Coordinates of C-alpha atoms in Angstrom, one line a residue:
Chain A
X87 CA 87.7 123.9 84.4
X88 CA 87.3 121.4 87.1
X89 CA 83.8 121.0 88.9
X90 CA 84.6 119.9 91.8
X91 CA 82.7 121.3 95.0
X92 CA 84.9 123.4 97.6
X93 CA 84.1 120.5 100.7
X94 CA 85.0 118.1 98.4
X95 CA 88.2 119.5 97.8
X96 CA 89.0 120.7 101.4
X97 CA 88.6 117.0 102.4
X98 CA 90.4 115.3 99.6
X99 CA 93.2 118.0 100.6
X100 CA 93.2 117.3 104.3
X101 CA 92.4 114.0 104.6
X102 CA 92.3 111.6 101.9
X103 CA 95.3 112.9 99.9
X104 CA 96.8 114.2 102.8
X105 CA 100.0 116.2 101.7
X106 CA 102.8 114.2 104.0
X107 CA 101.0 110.7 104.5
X108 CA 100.0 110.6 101.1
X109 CA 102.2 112.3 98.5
X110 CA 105.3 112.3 100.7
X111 CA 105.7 116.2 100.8
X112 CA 106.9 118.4 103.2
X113 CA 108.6 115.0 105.0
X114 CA 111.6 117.1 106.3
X115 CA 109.8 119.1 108.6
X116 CA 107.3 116.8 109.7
X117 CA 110.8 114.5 110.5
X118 CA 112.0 117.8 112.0
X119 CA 109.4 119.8 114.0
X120 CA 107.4 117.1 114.8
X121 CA 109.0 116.7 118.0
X122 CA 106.6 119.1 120.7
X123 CA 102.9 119.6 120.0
X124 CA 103.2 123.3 120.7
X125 CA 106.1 123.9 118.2
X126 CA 104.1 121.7 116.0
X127 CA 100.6 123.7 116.1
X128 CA 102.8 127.1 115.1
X129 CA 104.7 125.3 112.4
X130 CA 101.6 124.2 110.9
X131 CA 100.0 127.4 111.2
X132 CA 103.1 128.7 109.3
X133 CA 103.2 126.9 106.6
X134 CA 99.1 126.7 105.8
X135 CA 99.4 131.1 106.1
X136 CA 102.7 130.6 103.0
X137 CA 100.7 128.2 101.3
X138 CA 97.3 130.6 101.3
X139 CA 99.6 133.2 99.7
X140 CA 101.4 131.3 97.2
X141 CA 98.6 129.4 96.4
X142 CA 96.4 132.9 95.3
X143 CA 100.1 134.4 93.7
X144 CA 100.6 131.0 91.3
X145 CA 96.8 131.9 90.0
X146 CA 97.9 134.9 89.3
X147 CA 101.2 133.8 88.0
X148 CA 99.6 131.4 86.1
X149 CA 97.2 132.9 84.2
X150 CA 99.5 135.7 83.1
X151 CA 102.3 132.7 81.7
X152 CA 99.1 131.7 79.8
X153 CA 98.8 134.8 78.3
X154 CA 102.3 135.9 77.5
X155 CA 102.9 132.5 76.5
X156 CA 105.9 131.4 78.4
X157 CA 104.7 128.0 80.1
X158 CA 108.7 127.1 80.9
X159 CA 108.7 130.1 83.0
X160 CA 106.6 128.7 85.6
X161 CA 108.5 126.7 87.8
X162 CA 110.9 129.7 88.2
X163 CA 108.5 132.2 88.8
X164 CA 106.5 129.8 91.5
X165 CA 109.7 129.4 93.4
X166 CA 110.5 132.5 94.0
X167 CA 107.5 134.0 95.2
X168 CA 107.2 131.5 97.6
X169 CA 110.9 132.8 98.8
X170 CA 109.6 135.8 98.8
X171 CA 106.4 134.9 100.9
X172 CA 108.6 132.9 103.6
X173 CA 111.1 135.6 103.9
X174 CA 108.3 138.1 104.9
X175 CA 106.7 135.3 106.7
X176 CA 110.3 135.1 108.7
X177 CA 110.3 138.8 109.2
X178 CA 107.1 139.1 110.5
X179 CA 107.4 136.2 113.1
X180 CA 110.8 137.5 114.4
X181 CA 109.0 140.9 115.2
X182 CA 105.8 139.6 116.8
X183 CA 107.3 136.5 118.6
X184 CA 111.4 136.4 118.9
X185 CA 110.5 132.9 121.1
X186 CA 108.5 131.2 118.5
X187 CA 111.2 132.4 115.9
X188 CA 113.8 130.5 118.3
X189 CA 111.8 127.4 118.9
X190 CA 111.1 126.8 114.6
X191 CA 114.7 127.7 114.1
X192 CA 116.1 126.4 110.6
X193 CA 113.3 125.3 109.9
X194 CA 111.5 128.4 109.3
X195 CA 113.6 129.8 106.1
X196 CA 113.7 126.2 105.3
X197 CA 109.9 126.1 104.5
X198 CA 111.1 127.6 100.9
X199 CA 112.7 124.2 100.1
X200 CA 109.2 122.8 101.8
X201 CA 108.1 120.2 99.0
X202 CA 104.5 120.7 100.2
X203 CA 104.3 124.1 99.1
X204 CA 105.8 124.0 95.7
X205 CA 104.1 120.8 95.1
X206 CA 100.4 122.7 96.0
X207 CA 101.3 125.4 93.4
X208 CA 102.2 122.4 90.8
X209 CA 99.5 121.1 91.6
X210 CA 96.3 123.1 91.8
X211 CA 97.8 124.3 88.0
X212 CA 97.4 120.7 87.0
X213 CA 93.7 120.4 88.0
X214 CA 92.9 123.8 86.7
X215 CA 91.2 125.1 89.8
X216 CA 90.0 128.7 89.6
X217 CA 90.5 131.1 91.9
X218 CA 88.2 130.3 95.0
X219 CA 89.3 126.2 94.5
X220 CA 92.6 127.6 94.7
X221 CA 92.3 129.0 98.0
X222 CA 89.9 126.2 98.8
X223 CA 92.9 123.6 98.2
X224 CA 95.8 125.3 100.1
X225 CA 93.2 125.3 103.1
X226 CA 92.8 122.2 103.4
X227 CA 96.2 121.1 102.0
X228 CA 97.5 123.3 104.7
X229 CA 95.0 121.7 107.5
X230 CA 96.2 118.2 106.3
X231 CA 100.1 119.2 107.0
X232 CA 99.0 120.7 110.1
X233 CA 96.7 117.9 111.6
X234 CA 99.4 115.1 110.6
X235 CA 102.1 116.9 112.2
X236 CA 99.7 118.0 115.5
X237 CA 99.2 113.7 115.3
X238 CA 102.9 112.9 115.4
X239 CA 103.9 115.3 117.7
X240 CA 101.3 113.8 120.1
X241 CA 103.1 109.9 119.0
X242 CA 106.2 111.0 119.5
X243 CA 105.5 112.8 123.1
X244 CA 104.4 109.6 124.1
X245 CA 107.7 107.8 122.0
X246 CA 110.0 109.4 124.7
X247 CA 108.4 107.7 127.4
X248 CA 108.5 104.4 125.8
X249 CA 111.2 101.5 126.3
X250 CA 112.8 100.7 122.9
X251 CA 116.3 99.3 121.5
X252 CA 118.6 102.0 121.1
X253 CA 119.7 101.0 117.4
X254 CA 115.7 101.9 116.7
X255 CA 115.5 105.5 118.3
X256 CA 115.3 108.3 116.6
X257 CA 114.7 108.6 112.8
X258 CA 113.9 105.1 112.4
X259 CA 111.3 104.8 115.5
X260 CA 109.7 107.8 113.8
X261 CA 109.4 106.5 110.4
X262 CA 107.6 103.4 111.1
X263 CA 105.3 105.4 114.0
X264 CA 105.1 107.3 110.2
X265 CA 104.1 104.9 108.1
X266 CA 101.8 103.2 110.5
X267 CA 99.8 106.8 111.0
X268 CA 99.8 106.5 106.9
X269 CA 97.9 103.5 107.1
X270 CA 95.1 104.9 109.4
X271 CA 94.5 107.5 107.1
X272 CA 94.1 105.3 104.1
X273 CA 90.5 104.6 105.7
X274 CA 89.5 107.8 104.9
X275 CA 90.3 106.6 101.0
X276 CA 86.7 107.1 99.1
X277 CA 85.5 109.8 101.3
X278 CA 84.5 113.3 99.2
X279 CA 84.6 111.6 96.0
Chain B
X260 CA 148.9 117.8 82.9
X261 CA 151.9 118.0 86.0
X262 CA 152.3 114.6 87.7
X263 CA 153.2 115.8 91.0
X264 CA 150.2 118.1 91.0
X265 CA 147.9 115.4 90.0
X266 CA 149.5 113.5 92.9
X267 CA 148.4 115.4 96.0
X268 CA 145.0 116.2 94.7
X269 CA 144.3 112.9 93.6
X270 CA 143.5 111.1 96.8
X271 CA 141.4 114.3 98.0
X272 CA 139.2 114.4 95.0
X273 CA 138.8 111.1 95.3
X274 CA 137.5 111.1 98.7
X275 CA 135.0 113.8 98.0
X276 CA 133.4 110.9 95.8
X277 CA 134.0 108.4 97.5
X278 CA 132.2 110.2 100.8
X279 CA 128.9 110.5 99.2
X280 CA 128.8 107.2 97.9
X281 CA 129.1 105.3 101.9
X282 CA 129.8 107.6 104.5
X283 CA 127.6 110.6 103.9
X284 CA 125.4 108.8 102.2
X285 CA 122.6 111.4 101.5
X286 CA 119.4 109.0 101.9
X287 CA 120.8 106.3 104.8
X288 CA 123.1 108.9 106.3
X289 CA 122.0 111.7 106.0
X290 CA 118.4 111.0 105.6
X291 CA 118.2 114.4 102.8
X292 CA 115.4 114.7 100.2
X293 CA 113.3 112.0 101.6
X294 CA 110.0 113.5 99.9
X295 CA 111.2 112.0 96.3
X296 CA 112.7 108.8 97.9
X297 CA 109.3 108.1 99.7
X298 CA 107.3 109.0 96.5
X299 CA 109.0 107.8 93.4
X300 CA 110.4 104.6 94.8
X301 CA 107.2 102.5 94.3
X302 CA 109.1 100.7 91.4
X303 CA 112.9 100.6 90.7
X304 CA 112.8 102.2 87.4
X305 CA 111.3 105.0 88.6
X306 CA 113.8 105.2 91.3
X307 CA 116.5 104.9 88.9
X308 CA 115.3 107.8 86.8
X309 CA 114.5 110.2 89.6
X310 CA 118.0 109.5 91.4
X311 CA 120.0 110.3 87.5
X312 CA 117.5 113.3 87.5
X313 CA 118.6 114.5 90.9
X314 CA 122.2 113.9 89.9
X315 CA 122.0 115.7 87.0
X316 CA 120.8 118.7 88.5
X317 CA 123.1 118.3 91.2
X318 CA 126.2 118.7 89.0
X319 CA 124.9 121.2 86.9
X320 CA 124.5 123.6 89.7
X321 CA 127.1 122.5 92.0
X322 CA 129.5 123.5 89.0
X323 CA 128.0 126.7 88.3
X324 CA 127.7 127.5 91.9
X325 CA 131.9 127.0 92.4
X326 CA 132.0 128.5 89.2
X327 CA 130.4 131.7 89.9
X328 CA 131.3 131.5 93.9
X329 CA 133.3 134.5 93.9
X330 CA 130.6 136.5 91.8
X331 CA 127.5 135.7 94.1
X332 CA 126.9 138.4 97.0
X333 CA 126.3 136.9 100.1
X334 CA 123.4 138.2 100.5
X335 CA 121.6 137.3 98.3
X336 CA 123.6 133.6 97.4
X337 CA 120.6 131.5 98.5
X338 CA 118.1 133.1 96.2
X339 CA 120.9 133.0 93.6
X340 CA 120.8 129.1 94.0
X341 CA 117.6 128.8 93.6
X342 CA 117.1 130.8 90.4
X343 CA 120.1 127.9 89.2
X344 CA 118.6 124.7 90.6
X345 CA 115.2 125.8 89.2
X346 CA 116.8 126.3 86.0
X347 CA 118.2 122.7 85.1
X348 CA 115.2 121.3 86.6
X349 CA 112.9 122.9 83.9
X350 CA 115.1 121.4 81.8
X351 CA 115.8 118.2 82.8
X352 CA 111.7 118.0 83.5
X353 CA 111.8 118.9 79.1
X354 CA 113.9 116.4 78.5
X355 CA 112.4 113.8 80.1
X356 CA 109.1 114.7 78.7
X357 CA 110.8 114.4 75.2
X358 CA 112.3 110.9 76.1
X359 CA 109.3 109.3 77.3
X360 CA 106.4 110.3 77.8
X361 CA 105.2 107.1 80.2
X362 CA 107.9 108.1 82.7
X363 CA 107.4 111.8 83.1
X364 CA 103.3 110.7 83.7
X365 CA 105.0 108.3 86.1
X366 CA 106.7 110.3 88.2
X367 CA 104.5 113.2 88.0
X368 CA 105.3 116.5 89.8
X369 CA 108.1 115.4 91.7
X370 CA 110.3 116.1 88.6
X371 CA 109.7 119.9 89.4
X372 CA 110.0 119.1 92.8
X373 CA 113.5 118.2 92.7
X374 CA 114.3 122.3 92.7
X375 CA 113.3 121.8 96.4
X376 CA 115.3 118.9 97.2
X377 CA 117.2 119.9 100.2
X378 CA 119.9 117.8 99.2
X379 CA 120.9 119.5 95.9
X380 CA 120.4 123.6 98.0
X381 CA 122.7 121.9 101.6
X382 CA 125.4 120.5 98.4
X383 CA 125.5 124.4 96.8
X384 CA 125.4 126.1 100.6
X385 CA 128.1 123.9 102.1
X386 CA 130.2 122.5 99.2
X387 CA 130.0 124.4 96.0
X388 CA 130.3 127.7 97.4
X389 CA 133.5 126.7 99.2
X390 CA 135.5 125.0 96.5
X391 CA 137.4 124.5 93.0
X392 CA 135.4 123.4 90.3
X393 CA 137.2 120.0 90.5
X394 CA 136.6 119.0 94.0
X395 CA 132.4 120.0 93.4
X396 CA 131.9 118.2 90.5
X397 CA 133.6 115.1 92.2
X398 CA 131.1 115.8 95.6
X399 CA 128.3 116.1 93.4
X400 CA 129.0 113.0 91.4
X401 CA 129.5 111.3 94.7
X402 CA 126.0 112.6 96.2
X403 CA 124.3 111.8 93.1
X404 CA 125.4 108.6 92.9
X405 CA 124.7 107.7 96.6
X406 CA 121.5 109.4 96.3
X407 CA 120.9 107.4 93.3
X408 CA 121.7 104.2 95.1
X409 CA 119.8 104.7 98.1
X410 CA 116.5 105.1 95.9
X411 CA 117.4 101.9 93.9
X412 CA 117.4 99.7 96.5
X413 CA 114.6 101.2 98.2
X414 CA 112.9 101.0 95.2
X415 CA 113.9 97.5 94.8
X416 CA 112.5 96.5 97.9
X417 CA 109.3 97.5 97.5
X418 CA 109.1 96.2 93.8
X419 CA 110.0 92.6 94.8
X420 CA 107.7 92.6 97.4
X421 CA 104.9 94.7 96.3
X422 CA 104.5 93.5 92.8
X423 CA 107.2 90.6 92.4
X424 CA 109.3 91.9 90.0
X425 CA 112.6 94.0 89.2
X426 CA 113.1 96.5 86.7
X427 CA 109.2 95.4 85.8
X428 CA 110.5 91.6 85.0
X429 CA 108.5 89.3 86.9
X430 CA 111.1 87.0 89.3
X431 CA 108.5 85.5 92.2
X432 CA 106.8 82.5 91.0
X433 CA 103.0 83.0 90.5
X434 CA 102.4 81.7 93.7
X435 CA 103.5 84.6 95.6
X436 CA 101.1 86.7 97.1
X437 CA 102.1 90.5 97.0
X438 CA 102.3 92.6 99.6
X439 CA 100.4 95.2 98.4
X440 CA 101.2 97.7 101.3
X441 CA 104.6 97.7 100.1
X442 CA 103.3 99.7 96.8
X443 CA 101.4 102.5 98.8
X444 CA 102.6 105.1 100.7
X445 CA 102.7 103.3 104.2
X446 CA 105.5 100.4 102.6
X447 CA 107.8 103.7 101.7
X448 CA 108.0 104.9 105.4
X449 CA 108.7 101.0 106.6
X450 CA 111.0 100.5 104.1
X451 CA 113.1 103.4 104.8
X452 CA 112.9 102.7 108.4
X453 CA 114.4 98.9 107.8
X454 CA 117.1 100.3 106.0
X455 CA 117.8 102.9 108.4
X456 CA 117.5 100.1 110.9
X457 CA 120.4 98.0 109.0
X458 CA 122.6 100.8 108.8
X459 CA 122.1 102.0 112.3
X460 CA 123.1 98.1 113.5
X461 CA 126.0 98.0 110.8
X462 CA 127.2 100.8 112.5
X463 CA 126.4 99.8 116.1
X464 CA 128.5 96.7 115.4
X465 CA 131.4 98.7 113.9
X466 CA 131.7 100.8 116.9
X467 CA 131.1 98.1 119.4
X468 CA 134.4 96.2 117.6

């Protein structure tokens, strides 16, 4: 059982491993939705709400493959309650908000194929986390993915305004604006250790 | 086999392989499944294993998707494609385990994380699920292979530079100070962006001609 205390690992979640500057998940939406702070804030707020729930239903999952004995089964069983979770996520946000369910677009059903959340399931089974770490670590695995893509979206507000080559706009502009937000973060390296 | 039919499908499968290889390149086209290209591409063996990985899986389920394309119900196919992807992953992430156990510590979870390569679900959604047997084994070689090749010589780049050596054979003189940046996260995101920028000027000079 790992020891760790919950604020250290809400901060080595959301900051110093942050999930997309760090371990390079859930790059397709920040590419994709990072383009208006607004859409950005509700995309975030998305994907921390699926990762809460998957994160409590691979516990679950997991300790019943424990039992039953059927470790191969996991990767299976993980991906398709997080289907699950997105498509009532989907459902939900279509009912309450048809103009935020415009504005996400694809990208909504397309948080199933969202690295970040798989990888969260994968990895909290890893460091055997219990329950409450569990939730503890999809919070601020979920606050991470939100506050880098809140960051870009701010960047890349400002990107429009900016003079650049045209050969550079676009995907390649926001990859280095990217990488260089990955470097500020690796100050926060050593923090909640 | 019948010459003449061999004939006119020969220059379309062809091109289905061909496509992926340069024009619809999945990484510098595309820009697909950037999550493993970014993450695994620290060294160029890596690389190389997580691109056969990915192209594995990718014909696997690209053939059983055309396979069973008529037998799928439309509503539920992407589930359905899913439940297939996951399955070779689990075991392709066995049998790398089996082979060696350095390069399955190496590249960690993203060997499970393939099921959610976008790349391998967009191939099953828009190719396999329209077409022969044939043709999608011949896209999915092609998009494994270009895939494959865009994660080389990412992960090429940032070997050389970042720890002086291909393949983990040292080729820079002693001398030459590493670029250590090139190693961590930050060099995958430049890296990617200078090849993106090569490509896009390739392709600006193409179309100014």
């Amino acid at each position: 059982m790992n020891q760790e205390s919950f604020s250290q690992i809400f901060i080595n979640a959301a900051l110093v491993n942050n999930f997309v500057l760090a371990y390079f998940l859930g790059i397709c939406p920040f590419l994709g939705v990072s383009g208006k702070i607004n859409t950005a804030g509700k995309m975030g707020g998305a994907v921390t709400f699926v990762m809460l729930i998957s994160s409590m239903c691979a516990y679950g999952i997991h300790a019943f493959l424990e039992a039953i004995d059927a470790p191969f089964l996991q990767l299976i069983s993980y991906i398709v309650v997080i289907a699950s979770t997105v498509q009532l996520v989907e459902m939900f946000v279509k009912k309450m908000s048809p103009a935020l369910f415009q504005a996400l677009g694809i990208f909504l059903p397309l948080i199933t194929t969202n690295c970040a959340i798989l990888g969260l399931a994968l990895f909290q089974t890893n460091k055997g986390y219990d329950f409450f770490q569990s939730v503890t670590y999809a919070f601020g695995a979920g606050t991470g993915f939100t506050l880098a893509l809140l960051l870009m979206a701010g960047l890349r507000e400002q990107l429009d305004f900016a003079e650049v080559p045209k050969v550079i706009r676009g995907t390649v502009l926001t990859l280095v604006a990217a990488g260089i937000l990955s470097l500020a973060f690796m100050g926060f390296s050593g923090l909640g250790s | 086999m019948n010459n003449e039919i061999t004939k006119a499908t020969a220059p379309n499968t062809t091109d289905e392989f061909i496509k992926g290889l340069w024009k619809e390149n999945p990484v510098f086209v595309q820009v697909l499944g950037m999550c493993p290209v970014l993450a695994v591409s620290n060294t160029a063996v890596n690389a190389l294993a997580m691109g056969l990985a990915t192209a594995f899986v990718l014909i696997m389920s690209n053939s059983l998707v055309s396979m069973l394309r008529n037998f799928i119900p439309k509503e539920v196919r992407i589930a359905s494609y899913i439940l297939i992807i996951a399955t070779f992953v689990t075991m392709i992430d066995y049998a790398i385990q089996a082979i060696s156990v350095d390069l399955h510590k190496n590249l960690g979870a993203f060997i499970s994380l393939i099921v959610v390569n976008c790349l391998i679900l967009s191939r099953a959604e828009a190719f396999a699920s329209k077409n022969t047997l044939t043709k999608s084994i011949m896209d999915a070689l092609g998009m494994g292979l270009g895939f494959t090749l865009g994660l080389v010589s990412l992960g090429m780049v940032r070997e050389i530079l970042g720890s002086g050596s291909i393949f983990g054979i040292a080729i820079l003189p002693d001398t030459f100070q590493e670029w250590v940046i090139m190693i961590l996260p930050a060099g995958g995101f430049f890296t990617l962006a200078a090849w993106l920028l090569v490509f896009n000027l390739y392709k600006q000079k193409r179309n100014a001609l």
